[in-house]
């Protein structure tokens, strides 16, 4: 079908034709002749007819309220989540989900809607005052070694994995 949504006029035409001829292929033929466009599918025609028989209208009865109802992300639950976040903003999403009884995925969805970010705290290596000097010293040493031996960079195992501990006692 060329159009995404049928107009009310076209839906009424389909219902009238269905009552006259009771044949979907004939309804499609008449639709093509009337509107000079591709007709809707057989399924669409039968759904429009059935919708008219059950609800008495060709309009979309469920417009704006289709799909599953919001149970976990309702405004009352969102208010409950906000209250919990204001009480203790450092709790994880899992802890909040467990306390409030809201599924974790719904907590994520509501946090996104209210523009809160969940994050994993990451321990990072503390920068000392002499760290920039040590970096420059390393770069100079590396350049000298590379100038002496052209294969020097190939003799080093480069990796982006590292574990830094702030206390320096545990090395995993």
Short mmCIF file of N, CA and C in Angstrom, two decimals:
data_model
loop_
_atom_site.label_atom_id
_atom_site.label_comp_id
_atom_site.label_asym_id
_atom_site.label_seq_id
_atom_site.Cartn_x
_atom_site.Cartn_y
_atom_site.Cartn_z
N UNK A 1 0.85 -1.17 0.00
CA UNK A 1 0.00 0.00 0.00
C UNK A 1 0.89 1.23 0.00
N UNK A 2 0.53 2.26 -0.74
CA UNK A 2 1.36 3.45 -0.88
C UNK A 2 1.30 4.33 0.37
N UNK A 3 0.14 4.42 1.02
CA UNK A 3 -0.01 5.31 2.17
C UNK A 3 0.19 4.54 3.46
N UNK A 4 0.70 5.25 4.46
CA UNK A 4 0.93 4.60 5.74
C UNK A 4 -0.37 4.50 6.54
N UNK A 5 -1.20 5.53 6.50
CA UNK A 5 -2.41 5.57 7.29
C UNK A 5 -3.58 5.92 6.38
N UNK A 6 -4.65 5.17 6.49
CA UNK A 6 -5.83 5.45 5.67
C UNK A 6 -6.64 6.58 6.29
N UNK A 7 -7.17 7.44 5.43
CA UNK A 7 -8.01 8.53 5.93
C UNK A 7 -9.37 7.97 6.33
N UNK A 8 -10.12 8.78 7.04
CA UNK A 8 -11.45 8.38 7.50
C UNK A 8 -12.36 8.12 6.29
N UNK A 9 -12.23 8.93 5.26
CA UNK A 9 -13.04 8.78 4.05
C UNK A 9 -12.77 7.42 3.39
N UNK A 10 -11.51 7.04 3.32
CA UNK A 10 -11.17 5.76 2.70
C UNK A 10 -11.65 4.59 3.53
N UNK A 11 -11.58 4.72 4.84
CA UNK A 11 -12.08 3.66 5.72
C UNK A 11 -13.60 3.48 5.57
N UNK A 12 -14.31 4.61 5.48
CA UNK A 12 -15.76 4.54 5.28
C UNK A 12 -16.09 3.87 3.95
N UNK A 13 -15.33 4.20 2.91
CA UNK A 13 -15.53 3.58 1.60
C UNK A 13 -15.34 2.08 1.69
N UNK A 14 -14.31 1.64 2.41
CA UNK A 14 -14.04 0.21 2.55
C UNK A 14 -15.19 -0.49 3.26
N UNK A 15 -15.72 0.13 4.34
CA UNK A 15 -16.83 -0.49 5.07
C UNK A 15 -18.07 -0.59 4.18
N UNK A 16 -18.36 0.49 3.42
CA UNK A 16 -19.53 0.47 2.53
C UNK A 16 -19.39 -0.64 1.48
N UNK A 17 -18.21 -0.74 0.89
CA UNK A 17 -17.99 -1.77 -0.12
C UNK A 17 -18.07 -3.18 0.47
N UNK A 18 -17.59 -3.34 1.70
CA UNK A 18 -17.66 -4.65 2.34
C UNK A 18 -19.11 -5.08 2.54
N UNK A 19 -19.98 -4.12 2.89
CA UNK A 19 -21.39 -4.46 3.09
C UNK A 19 -22.08 -4.75 1.77
N UNK A 20 -21.63 -4.09 0.70
CA UNK A 20 -22.29 -4.31 -0.60
C UNK A 20 -21.88 -5.64 -1.22
N UNK A 21 -20.57 -5.90 -1.28
CA UNK A 21 -20.14 -7.06 -2.07
C UNK A 21 -19.61 -8.23 -1.23
N UNK A 22 -19.24 -8.03 0.02
CA UNK A 22 -18.75 -9.08 0.91
C UNK A 22 -17.61 -9.90 0.30
N UNK A 23 -16.81 -9.28 -0.54
CA UNK A 23 -15.68 -9.95 -1.17
C UNK A 23 -14.49 -8.99 -1.11
N UNK A 24 -13.41 -9.40 -0.46
CA UNK A 24 -12.27 -8.52 -0.25
C UNK A 24 -11.61 -8.15 -1.57
N UNK A 25 -11.53 -9.09 -2.49
CA UNK A 25 -10.91 -8.80 -3.80
C UNK A 25 -11.72 -7.73 -4.54
N UNK A 26 -13.03 -7.80 -4.43
CA UNK A 26 -13.89 -6.80 -5.07
C UNK A 26 -13.73 -5.44 -4.39
N UNK A 27 -13.59 -5.44 -3.07
CA UNK A 27 -13.35 -4.18 -2.34
C UNK A 27 -12.04 -3.56 -2.80
N UNK A 28 -11.01 -4.35 -2.97
CA UNK A 28 -9.73 -3.84 -3.45
C UNK A 28 -9.85 -3.26 -4.85
N UNK A 29 -10.61 -3.95 -5.74
CA UNK A 29 -10.79 -3.47 -7.11
C UNK A 29 -11.52 -2.13 -7.12
N UNK A 30 -12.60 -2.02 -6.34
CA UNK A 30 -13.36 -0.76 -6.27
C UNK A 30 -12.53 0.36 -5.64
N UNK A 31 -11.73 0.01 -4.65
CA UNK A 31 -10.86 1.02 -4.00
C UNK A 31 -9.86 1.57 -5.02
N UNK A 32 -9.29 0.69 -5.82
CA UNK A 32 -8.30 1.11 -6.84
C UNK A 32 -8.96 2.02 -7.87
N UNK A 33 -10.20 1.70 -8.25
CA UNK A 33 -10.91 2.53 -9.24
C UNK A 33 -11.31 3.88 -8.64
N UNK A 34 -11.71 3.91 -7.38
CA UNK A 34 -12.18 5.14 -6.74
C UNK A 34 -11.04 6.11 -6.44
N UNK A 35 -9.95 5.60 -5.89
CA UNK A 35 -8.89 6.49 -5.40
C UNK A 35 -7.63 6.49 -6.28
N UNK A 36 -7.59 5.71 -7.35
CA UNK A 36 -6.44 5.64 -8.26
C UNK A 36 -5.13 5.43 -7.50
N UNK A 37 -5.16 4.53 -6.56
CA UNK A 37 -3.97 4.19 -5.78
C UNK A 37 -4.04 2.72 -5.40
N UNK A 38 -2.93 2.19 -4.94
CA UNK A 38 -2.92 0.79 -4.53
C UNK A 38 -3.86 0.59 -3.35
N UNK A 39 -4.65 -0.48 -3.38
CA UNK A 39 -5.59 -0.72 -2.28
C UNK A 39 -4.86 -1.29 -1.05
N UNK A 40 -5.50 -1.20 0.11
CA UNK A 40 -4.91 -1.83 1.30
C UNK A 40 -4.93 -3.36 1.16
N UNK A 41 -4.19 -4.01 2.01
CA UNK A 41 -4.11 -5.47 1.96
C UNK A 41 -5.42 -6.08 2.43
N UNK A 42 -5.56 -7.38 2.18
CA UNK A 42 -6.75 -8.11 2.63
C UNK A 42 -6.89 -8.03 4.15
N UNK A 43 -5.75 -8.16 4.84
CA UNK A 43 -5.79 -8.12 6.31
C UNK A 43 -6.27 -6.76 6.81
N UNK A 44 -5.80 -5.69 6.19
CA UNK A 44 -6.22 -4.34 6.59
C UNK A 44 -7.71 -4.16 6.37
N UNK A 45 -8.19 -4.61 5.25
CA UNK A 45 -9.63 -4.48 4.94
C UNK A 45 -10.46 -5.25 5.96
N UNK A 46 -10.07 -6.49 6.25
CA UNK A 46 -10.85 -7.27 7.22
C UNK A 46 -10.77 -6.67 8.62
N UNK A 47 -9.63 -6.10 8.97
CA UNK A 47 -9.52 -5.45 10.30
C UNK A 47 -10.41 -4.22 10.39
N UNK A 48 -10.46 -3.43 9.32
CA UNK A 48 -11.34 -2.24 9.32
C UNK A 48 -12.79 -2.68 9.43
N UNK A 49 -13.17 -3.71 8.69
CA UNK A 49 -14.55 -4.22 8.75
C UNK A 49 -14.87 -4.75 10.16
N UNK A 50 -13.95 -5.56 10.73
CA UNK A 50 -14.19 -6.12 12.06
C UNK A 50 -14.23 -5.03 13.12
N UNK A 51 -13.38 -4.03 12.98
CA UNK A 51 -13.36 -2.92 13.92
C UNK A 51 -14.69 -2.17 13.88
N UNK A 52 -15.24 -1.99 12.69
CA UNK A 52 -16.53 -1.31 12.57
C UNK A 52 -17.65 -2.14 13.19
N UNK A 53 -17.60 -3.47 12.99
CA UNK A 53 -18.63 -4.34 13.54
C UNK A 53 -18.60 -4.38 15.06
N UNK A 54 -17.40 -4.32 15.65
CA UNK A 54 -17.31 -4.41 17.12
C UNK A 54 -17.49 -3.07 17.81
N UNK A 55 -16.91 -2.00 17.23
CA UNK A 55 -16.96 -0.71 17.94
C UNK A 55 -17.94 0.28 17.32
N UNK A 56 -18.38 0.03 16.09
CA UNK A 56 -19.33 0.93 15.45
C UNK A 56 -18.70 2.17 14.86
N UNK A 57 -17.39 2.18 14.72
CA UNK A 57 -16.69 3.33 14.16
C UNK A 57 -15.54 2.88 13.28
N UNK A 58 -15.16 3.74 12.34
CA UNK A 58 -14.00 3.44 11.52
C UNK A 58 -12.75 4.12 12.07
N UNK A 59 -12.92 4.94 13.07
CA UNK A 59 -11.77 5.60 13.70
C UNK A 59 -10.97 4.60 14.52
N UNK A 60 -9.72 4.96 14.81
CA UNK A 60 -8.87 4.10 15.62
C UNK A 60 -9.31 4.24 17.07
N UNK A 61 -9.95 3.20 17.59
CA UNK A 61 -10.50 3.24 18.94
C UNK A 61 -9.41 3.32 20.00
N UNK A 62 -8.31 2.65 19.76
CA UNK A 62 -7.24 2.56 20.75
C UNK A 62 -6.16 3.61 20.55
N UNK A 63 -6.45 4.67 19.84
CA UNK A 63 -5.43 5.69 19.55
C UNK A 63 -4.95 6.31 20.86
N UNK A 64 -3.65 6.24 21.07
CA UNK A 64 -3.05 6.84 22.26
C UNK A 64 -3.01 5.92 23.46
N UNK A 65 -3.73 4.79 23.41
CA UNK A 65 -3.71 3.92 24.57
C UNK A 65 -3.45 2.47 24.17
N UNK A 66 -2.74 2.28 23.07
CA UNK A 66 -2.49 0.91 22.65
C UNK A 66 -1.25 0.36 23.35
N UNK A 67 -1.07 -0.92 23.28
CA UNK A 67 0.07 -1.56 23.92
C UNK A 67 -0.24 -1.93 25.36
N UNK A 68 0.77 -2.47 26.01
CA UNK A 68 0.59 -2.85 27.41
C UNK A 68 0.51 -1.61 28.28
N UNK A 69 -0.30 -1.63 29.31
CA UNK A 69 -0.36 -0.48 30.20
C UNK A 69 0.93 -0.36 31.01
N UNK A 70 1.27 0.87 31.34
CA UNK A 70 2.46 1.11 32.15
C UNK A 70 2.17 0.67 33.57
N UNK A 71 2.85 -0.32 34.03
CA UNK A 71 2.64 -0.74 35.40
C UNK A 71 3.86 -0.38 36.23
N UNK A 72 5.04 -0.63 35.71
CA UNK A 72 6.25 -0.37 36.47
C UNK A 72 6.72 1.06 36.37
N UNK A 73 6.43 1.72 35.26
CA UNK A 73 6.93 3.08 35.07
C UNK A 73 5.81 4.11 35.17
N UNK A 74 4.83 3.83 36.00
CA UNK A 74 3.72 4.77 36.17
C UNK A 74 4.21 6.00 36.94
N UNK A 75 3.49 7.11 36.85
CA UNK A 75 3.91 8.33 37.56
C UNK A 75 4.05 8.14 39.07
N UNK A 76 3.20 7.30 39.67
CA UNK A 76 3.32 7.08 41.12
C UNK A 76 4.61 6.34 41.46
N UNK A 77 4.95 5.36 40.64
CA UNK A 77 6.21 4.63 40.87
C UNK A 77 7.41 5.52 40.60
N UNK A 78 7.29 6.41 39.61
CA UNK A 78 8.39 7.33 39.33
C UNK A 78 8.60 8.28 40.50
N UNK A 79 7.52 8.71 41.13
CA UNK A 79 7.64 9.58 42.31
C UNK A 79 8.29 8.81 43.46
N UNK A 80 7.93 7.54 43.60
CA UNK A 80 8.54 6.68 44.63
C UNK A 80 10.03 6.53 44.38
N UNK A 81 10.41 6.36 43.12
CA UNK A 81 11.81 6.24 42.76
C UNK A 81 12.57 7.53 43.07
N UNK A 82 11.98 8.67 42.73
CA UNK A 82 12.63 9.96 43.01
C UNK A 82 12.84 10.16 44.51
N UNK A 83 11.83 9.77 45.29
CA UNK A 83 11.95 9.91 46.74
C UNK A 83 13.09 9.05 47.27
N UNK A 84 13.19 7.84 46.74
CA UNK A 84 14.27 6.95 47.15
C UNK A 84 15.63 7.50 46.74
N UNK A 85 15.71 8.09 45.57
CA UNK A 85 16.97 8.68 45.10
C UNK A 85 17.38 9.89 45.92
N UNK A 86 16.43 10.69 46.33
CA UNK A 86 16.76 11.87 47.14
C UNK A 86 17.22 11.47 48.54
N UNK A 87 16.66 10.37 49.05
CA UNK A 87 17.09 9.88 50.36
C UNK A 87 18.53 9.38 50.33
N UNK A 88 18.84 8.61 49.32
CA UNK A 88 20.19 8.04 49.21
C UNK A 88 20.60 7.99 47.74
N UNK A 89 21.21 9.06 47.23
CA UNK A 89 21.53 9.12 45.80
C UNK A 89 22.70 8.26 45.37
N UNK A 90 23.44 7.66 46.29
CA UNK A 90 24.62 6.88 45.94
C UNK A 90 24.33 5.39 45.79
N UNK A 91 23.07 5.00 45.90
CA UNK A 91 22.74 3.59 45.77
C UNK A 91 22.77 3.16 44.31
N UNK A 92 23.06 1.88 44.12
CA UNK A 92 23.10 1.34 42.76
C UNK A 92 21.68 1.12 42.25
N UNK A 93 21.58 0.93 40.95
CA UNK A 93 20.28 0.68 40.32
C UNK A 93 19.69 -0.62 40.85
N UNK A 94 20.54 -1.62 41.06
CA UNK A 94 20.05 -2.90 41.60
C UNK A 94 19.48 -2.73 43.01
N UNK A 95 20.17 -1.96 43.84
CA UNK A 95 19.68 -1.75 45.20
C UNK A 95 18.35 -1.01 45.19
N UNK A 96 18.24 0.01 44.36
CA UNK A 96 16.99 0.76 44.28
C UNK A 96 15.86 -0.14 43.78
N UNK A 97 16.16 -0.97 42.79
CA UNK A 97 15.15 -1.88 42.25
C UNK A 97 14.69 -2.86 43.33
N UNK A 98 15.63 -3.37 44.10
CA UNK A 98 15.30 -4.32 45.16
C UNK A 98 14.44 -3.65 46.24
N UNK A 99 14.80 -2.43 46.64
CA UNK A 99 14.07 -1.74 47.70
C UNK A 99 12.66 -1.33 47.27
N UNK A 100 12.54 -0.81 46.05
CA UNK A 100 11.24 -0.29 45.60
C UNK A 100 10.35 -1.35 44.99
N UNK A 101 10.93 -2.49 44.59
CA UNK A 101 10.13 -3.53 43.96
C UNK A 101 9.88 -3.27 42.48
N UNK A 102 10.58 -2.29 41.92
CA UNK A 102 10.46 -1.96 40.50
C UNK A 102 11.54 -2.74 39.75
N UNK A 103 11.22 -3.35 38.62
CA UNK A 103 12.25 -4.07 37.86
C UNK A 103 13.42 -3.16 37.47
N UNK A 104 14.60 -3.76 37.40
CA UNK A 104 15.82 -3.00 37.13
C UNK A 104 15.74 -2.26 35.79
N UNK A 105 15.19 -2.92 34.77
CA UNK A 105 15.08 -2.27 33.46
C UNK A 105 14.15 -1.06 33.52
N UNK A 106 13.10 -1.15 34.33
CA UNK A 106 12.18 -0.01 34.47
C UNK A 106 12.85 1.13 35.23
N UNK A 107 13.68 0.78 36.22
CA UNK A 107 14.43 1.82 36.95
C UNK A 107 15.35 2.55 35.98
N UNK A 108 16.04 1.80 35.12
CA UNK A 108 16.90 2.42 34.11
C UNK A 108 16.09 3.36 33.21
N UNK A 109 14.91 2.90 32.77
CA UNK A 109 14.07 3.69 31.87
C UNK A 109 13.62 4.98 32.55
N UNK A 110 13.22 4.88 33.82
CA UNK A 110 12.76 6.07 34.53
C UNK A 110 13.92 7.03 34.81
N UNK A 111 15.10 6.48 35.13
CA UNK A 111 16.26 7.34 35.34
C UNK A 111 16.61 8.10 34.07
N UNK A 112 16.48 7.45 32.95
CA UNK A 112 16.76 8.11 31.67
C UNK A 112 15.74 9.22 31.43
N UNK A 113 14.48 8.95 31.75
CA UNK A 113 13.42 9.93 31.53
C UNK A 113 13.60 11.17 32.39
N UNK A 114 14.10 11.00 33.62
CA UNK A 114 14.28 12.16 34.52
C UNK A 114 15.70 12.70 34.47
N UNK A 115 16.48 12.23 33.49
CA UNK A 115 17.83 12.73 33.21
C UNK A 115 18.80 12.51 34.37
N UNK A 116 18.70 11.38 35.02
CA UNK A 116 19.69 10.97 36.02
C UNK A 116 20.58 9.94 35.35
N UNK A 117 21.85 9.96 35.71
CA UNK A 117 22.80 9.03 35.12
C UNK A 117 23.20 7.99 36.18
N UNK A 118 23.19 6.74 35.77
CA UNK A 118 23.74 5.71 36.65
C UNK A 118 25.15 5.42 36.16
N UNK A 119 26.03 5.17 37.07
CA UNK A 119 27.41 4.94 36.67
C UNK A 119 28.06 3.96 37.63
N UNK A 120 29.16 3.38 37.17
CA UNK A 120 29.97 2.50 38.00
C UNK A 120 31.14 3.31 38.51
N UNK A 121 31.31 3.41 39.81
CA UNK A 121 32.48 4.13 40.31
C UNK A 121 33.75 3.37 39.94
N UNK A 122 34.72 4.10 39.43
CA UNK A 122 35.97 3.48 39.01
C UNK A 122 37.11 4.10 39.79
N UNK A 123 37.92 3.24 40.38
CA UNK A 123 39.10 3.73 41.07
C UNK A 123 40.15 4.07 40.03
N UNK A 124 40.73 5.21 40.15
CA UNK A 124 41.74 5.63 39.19
C UNK A 124 43.04 5.92 39.94
N UNK A 125 44.12 5.87 39.20
CA UNK A 125 45.43 6.14 39.76
C UNK A 125 45.53 7.63 40.10
N UNK A 126 45.98 7.94 41.29
CA UNK A 126 46.12 9.34 41.68
C UNK A 126 47.31 9.96 40.95
N UNK A 127 47.14 11.17 40.48
CA UNK A 127 48.23 11.88 39.81
C UNK A 127 49.01 12.67 40.84
N UNK A 128 50.31 12.47 40.84
CA UNK A 128 51.18 13.19 41.75
C UNK A 128 51.81 14.37 41.02
N UNK A 129 52.49 15.21 41.78
CA UNK A 129 53.10 16.40 41.18
C UNK A 129 54.23 16.05 40.21
N UNK A 130 54.96 14.96 40.49
CA UNK A 130 56.09 14.63 39.63
C UNK A 130 55.73 13.70 38.46
N UNK A 131 54.47 13.35 38.31
CA UNK A 131 54.05 12.47 37.20
C UNK A 131 54.33 13.07 35.82
N UNK A 132 54.02 14.33 35.55
CA UNK A 132 54.35 14.87 34.22
C UNK A 132 55.85 14.82 33.92
N UNK A 133 56.67 15.06 34.93
CA UNK A 133 58.12 14.99 34.73
C UNK A 133 58.56 13.57 34.40
N UNK A 134 57.96 12.59 35.08
CA UNK A 134 58.30 11.19 34.81
C UNK A 134 57.88 10.79 33.40
N UNK A 135 56.74 11.30 32.93
CA UNK A 135 56.30 10.99 31.57
C UNK A 135 57.29 11.55 30.54
N UNK A 136 57.70 12.79 30.73
CA UNK A 136 58.64 13.40 29.80
C UNK A 136 59.96 12.63 29.81
N UNK A 137 60.37 12.22 31.01
CA UNK A 137 61.61 11.45 31.14
C UNK A 137 61.49 10.11 30.40
N UNK A 138 60.32 9.46 30.50
CA UNK A 138 60.11 8.19 29.79
C UNK A 138 60.13 8.40 28.27
N UNK A 139 59.46 9.45 27.80
CA UNK A 139 59.44 9.73 26.36
C UNK A 139 60.84 9.96 25.82
N UNK A 140 61.64 10.69 26.56
CA UNK A 140 63.02 10.96 26.12
C UNK A 140 63.82 9.67 26.08
N UNK A 141 63.68 8.83 27.12
CA UNK A 141 64.37 7.54 27.16
C UNK A 141 63.95 6.67 25.98
N UNK A 142 62.62 6.63 25.69
CA UNK A 142 62.09 5.83 24.59
C UNK A 142 62.64 6.31 23.25
N UNK A 143 62.69 7.60 23.04
CA UNK A 143 63.21 8.13 21.79
C UNK A 143 64.69 7.79 21.60
N UNK A 144 65.46 7.85 22.68
CA UNK A 144 66.88 7.50 22.59
C UNK A 144 67.04 6.03 22.24
N UNK A 145 66.29 5.14 22.92
CA UNK A 145 66.36 3.70 22.66
C UNK A 145 65.91 3.38 21.23
N UNK A 146 64.88 4.07 20.76
CA UNK A 146 64.40 3.83 19.39
C UNK A 146 65.42 4.28 18.35
N UNK A 147 66.15 5.34 18.67
CA UNK A 147 67.18 5.82 17.75
C UNK A 147 68.35 4.84 17.70
N UNK A 148 68.69 4.23 18.84
CA UNK A 148 69.79 3.27 18.90
C UNK A 148 69.45 1.96 18.19
N UNK A 149 68.22 1.47 18.43
CA UNK A 149 67.81 0.18 17.88
C UNK A 149 66.46 0.37 17.17
N UNK A 150 66.44 0.16 15.87
CA UNK A 150 65.21 0.37 15.10
C UNK A 150 64.13 -0.66 15.45
N UNK A 151 64.52 -1.82 15.96
CA UNK A 151 63.57 -2.87 16.32
C UNK A 151 63.08 -2.75 17.77
N UNK A 152 63.52 -1.71 18.49
CA UNK A 152 63.15 -1.56 19.90
C UNK A 152 61.63 -1.52 20.13
N UNK A 153 60.84 -0.75 19.34
CA UNK A 153 59.38 -0.75 19.58
C UNK A 153 58.74 -2.13 19.39
N UNK A 154 59.34 -2.99 18.54
CA UNK A 154 58.79 -4.33 18.32
C UNK A 154 59.12 -5.29 19.45
N UNK A 155 60.07 -4.92 20.31
CA UNK A 155 60.47 -5.78 21.43
C UNK A 155 59.64 -5.52 22.69
N UNK A 156 58.73 -4.56 22.61
CA UNK A 156 57.90 -4.21 23.77
C UNK A 156 56.51 -4.79 23.56
N UNK A 157 55.96 -5.38 24.61
CA UNK A 157 54.59 -5.86 24.58
C UNK A 157 53.70 -4.72 25.04
N UNK A 158 52.93 -4.15 24.11
CA UNK A 158 52.05 -3.03 24.42
C UNK A 158 50.69 -3.56 24.85
N UNK A 159 50.14 -3.02 25.90
CA UNK A 159 48.83 -3.45 26.38
C UNK A 159 48.09 -2.25 26.96
N UNK A 160 46.78 -2.28 26.85
CA UNK A 160 46.00 -1.20 27.43
C UNK A 160 45.36 -1.63 28.75
N UNK A 161 45.74 -2.81 29.25
CA UNK A 161 45.19 -3.30 30.50
C UNK A 161 46.11 -2.97 31.65
N UNK A 162 45.53 -2.41 32.68
CA UNK A 162 46.29 -2.10 33.88
C UNK A 162 45.34 -1.98 35.04
N UNK A 163 45.79 -2.38 36.22
CA UNK A 163 45.02 -2.23 37.43
C UNK A 163 45.81 -1.37 38.39
N UNK A 164 45.26 -0.24 38.74
CA UNK A 164 45.93 0.66 39.66
C UNK A 164 45.14 0.69 40.97
N UNK A 165 45.84 0.61 42.06
CA UNK A 165 45.23 0.68 43.38
C UNK A 165 45.72 1.92 44.09
N UNK A 166 44.83 2.56 44.75
CA UNK A 166 45.20 3.78 45.45
C UNK A 166 46.10 3.49 46.66
N UNK A 167 45.88 2.36 47.34
CA UNK A 167 46.70 2.07 48.51
C UNK A 167 48.00 1.35 48.14
N UNK A 168 48.08 0.75 46.95
CA UNK A 168 49.31 0.14 46.49
C UNK A 168 49.59 -1.24 47.09
N UNK A 169 48.73 -1.77 47.96
CA UNK A 169 48.99 -3.04 48.61
C UNK A 169 48.50 -4.24 47.80
N UNK A 170 47.37 -4.12 47.13
CA UNK A 170 46.79 -5.26 46.42
C UNK A 170 47.03 -5.09 44.93
N UNK A 171 47.58 -6.14 44.33
CA UNK A 171 47.79 -6.11 42.88
C UNK A 171 47.14 -7.37 42.32
N UNK A 172 46.04 -7.23 41.65
CA UNK A 172 45.32 -8.37 41.09
C UNK A 172 45.88 -8.69 39.72
#
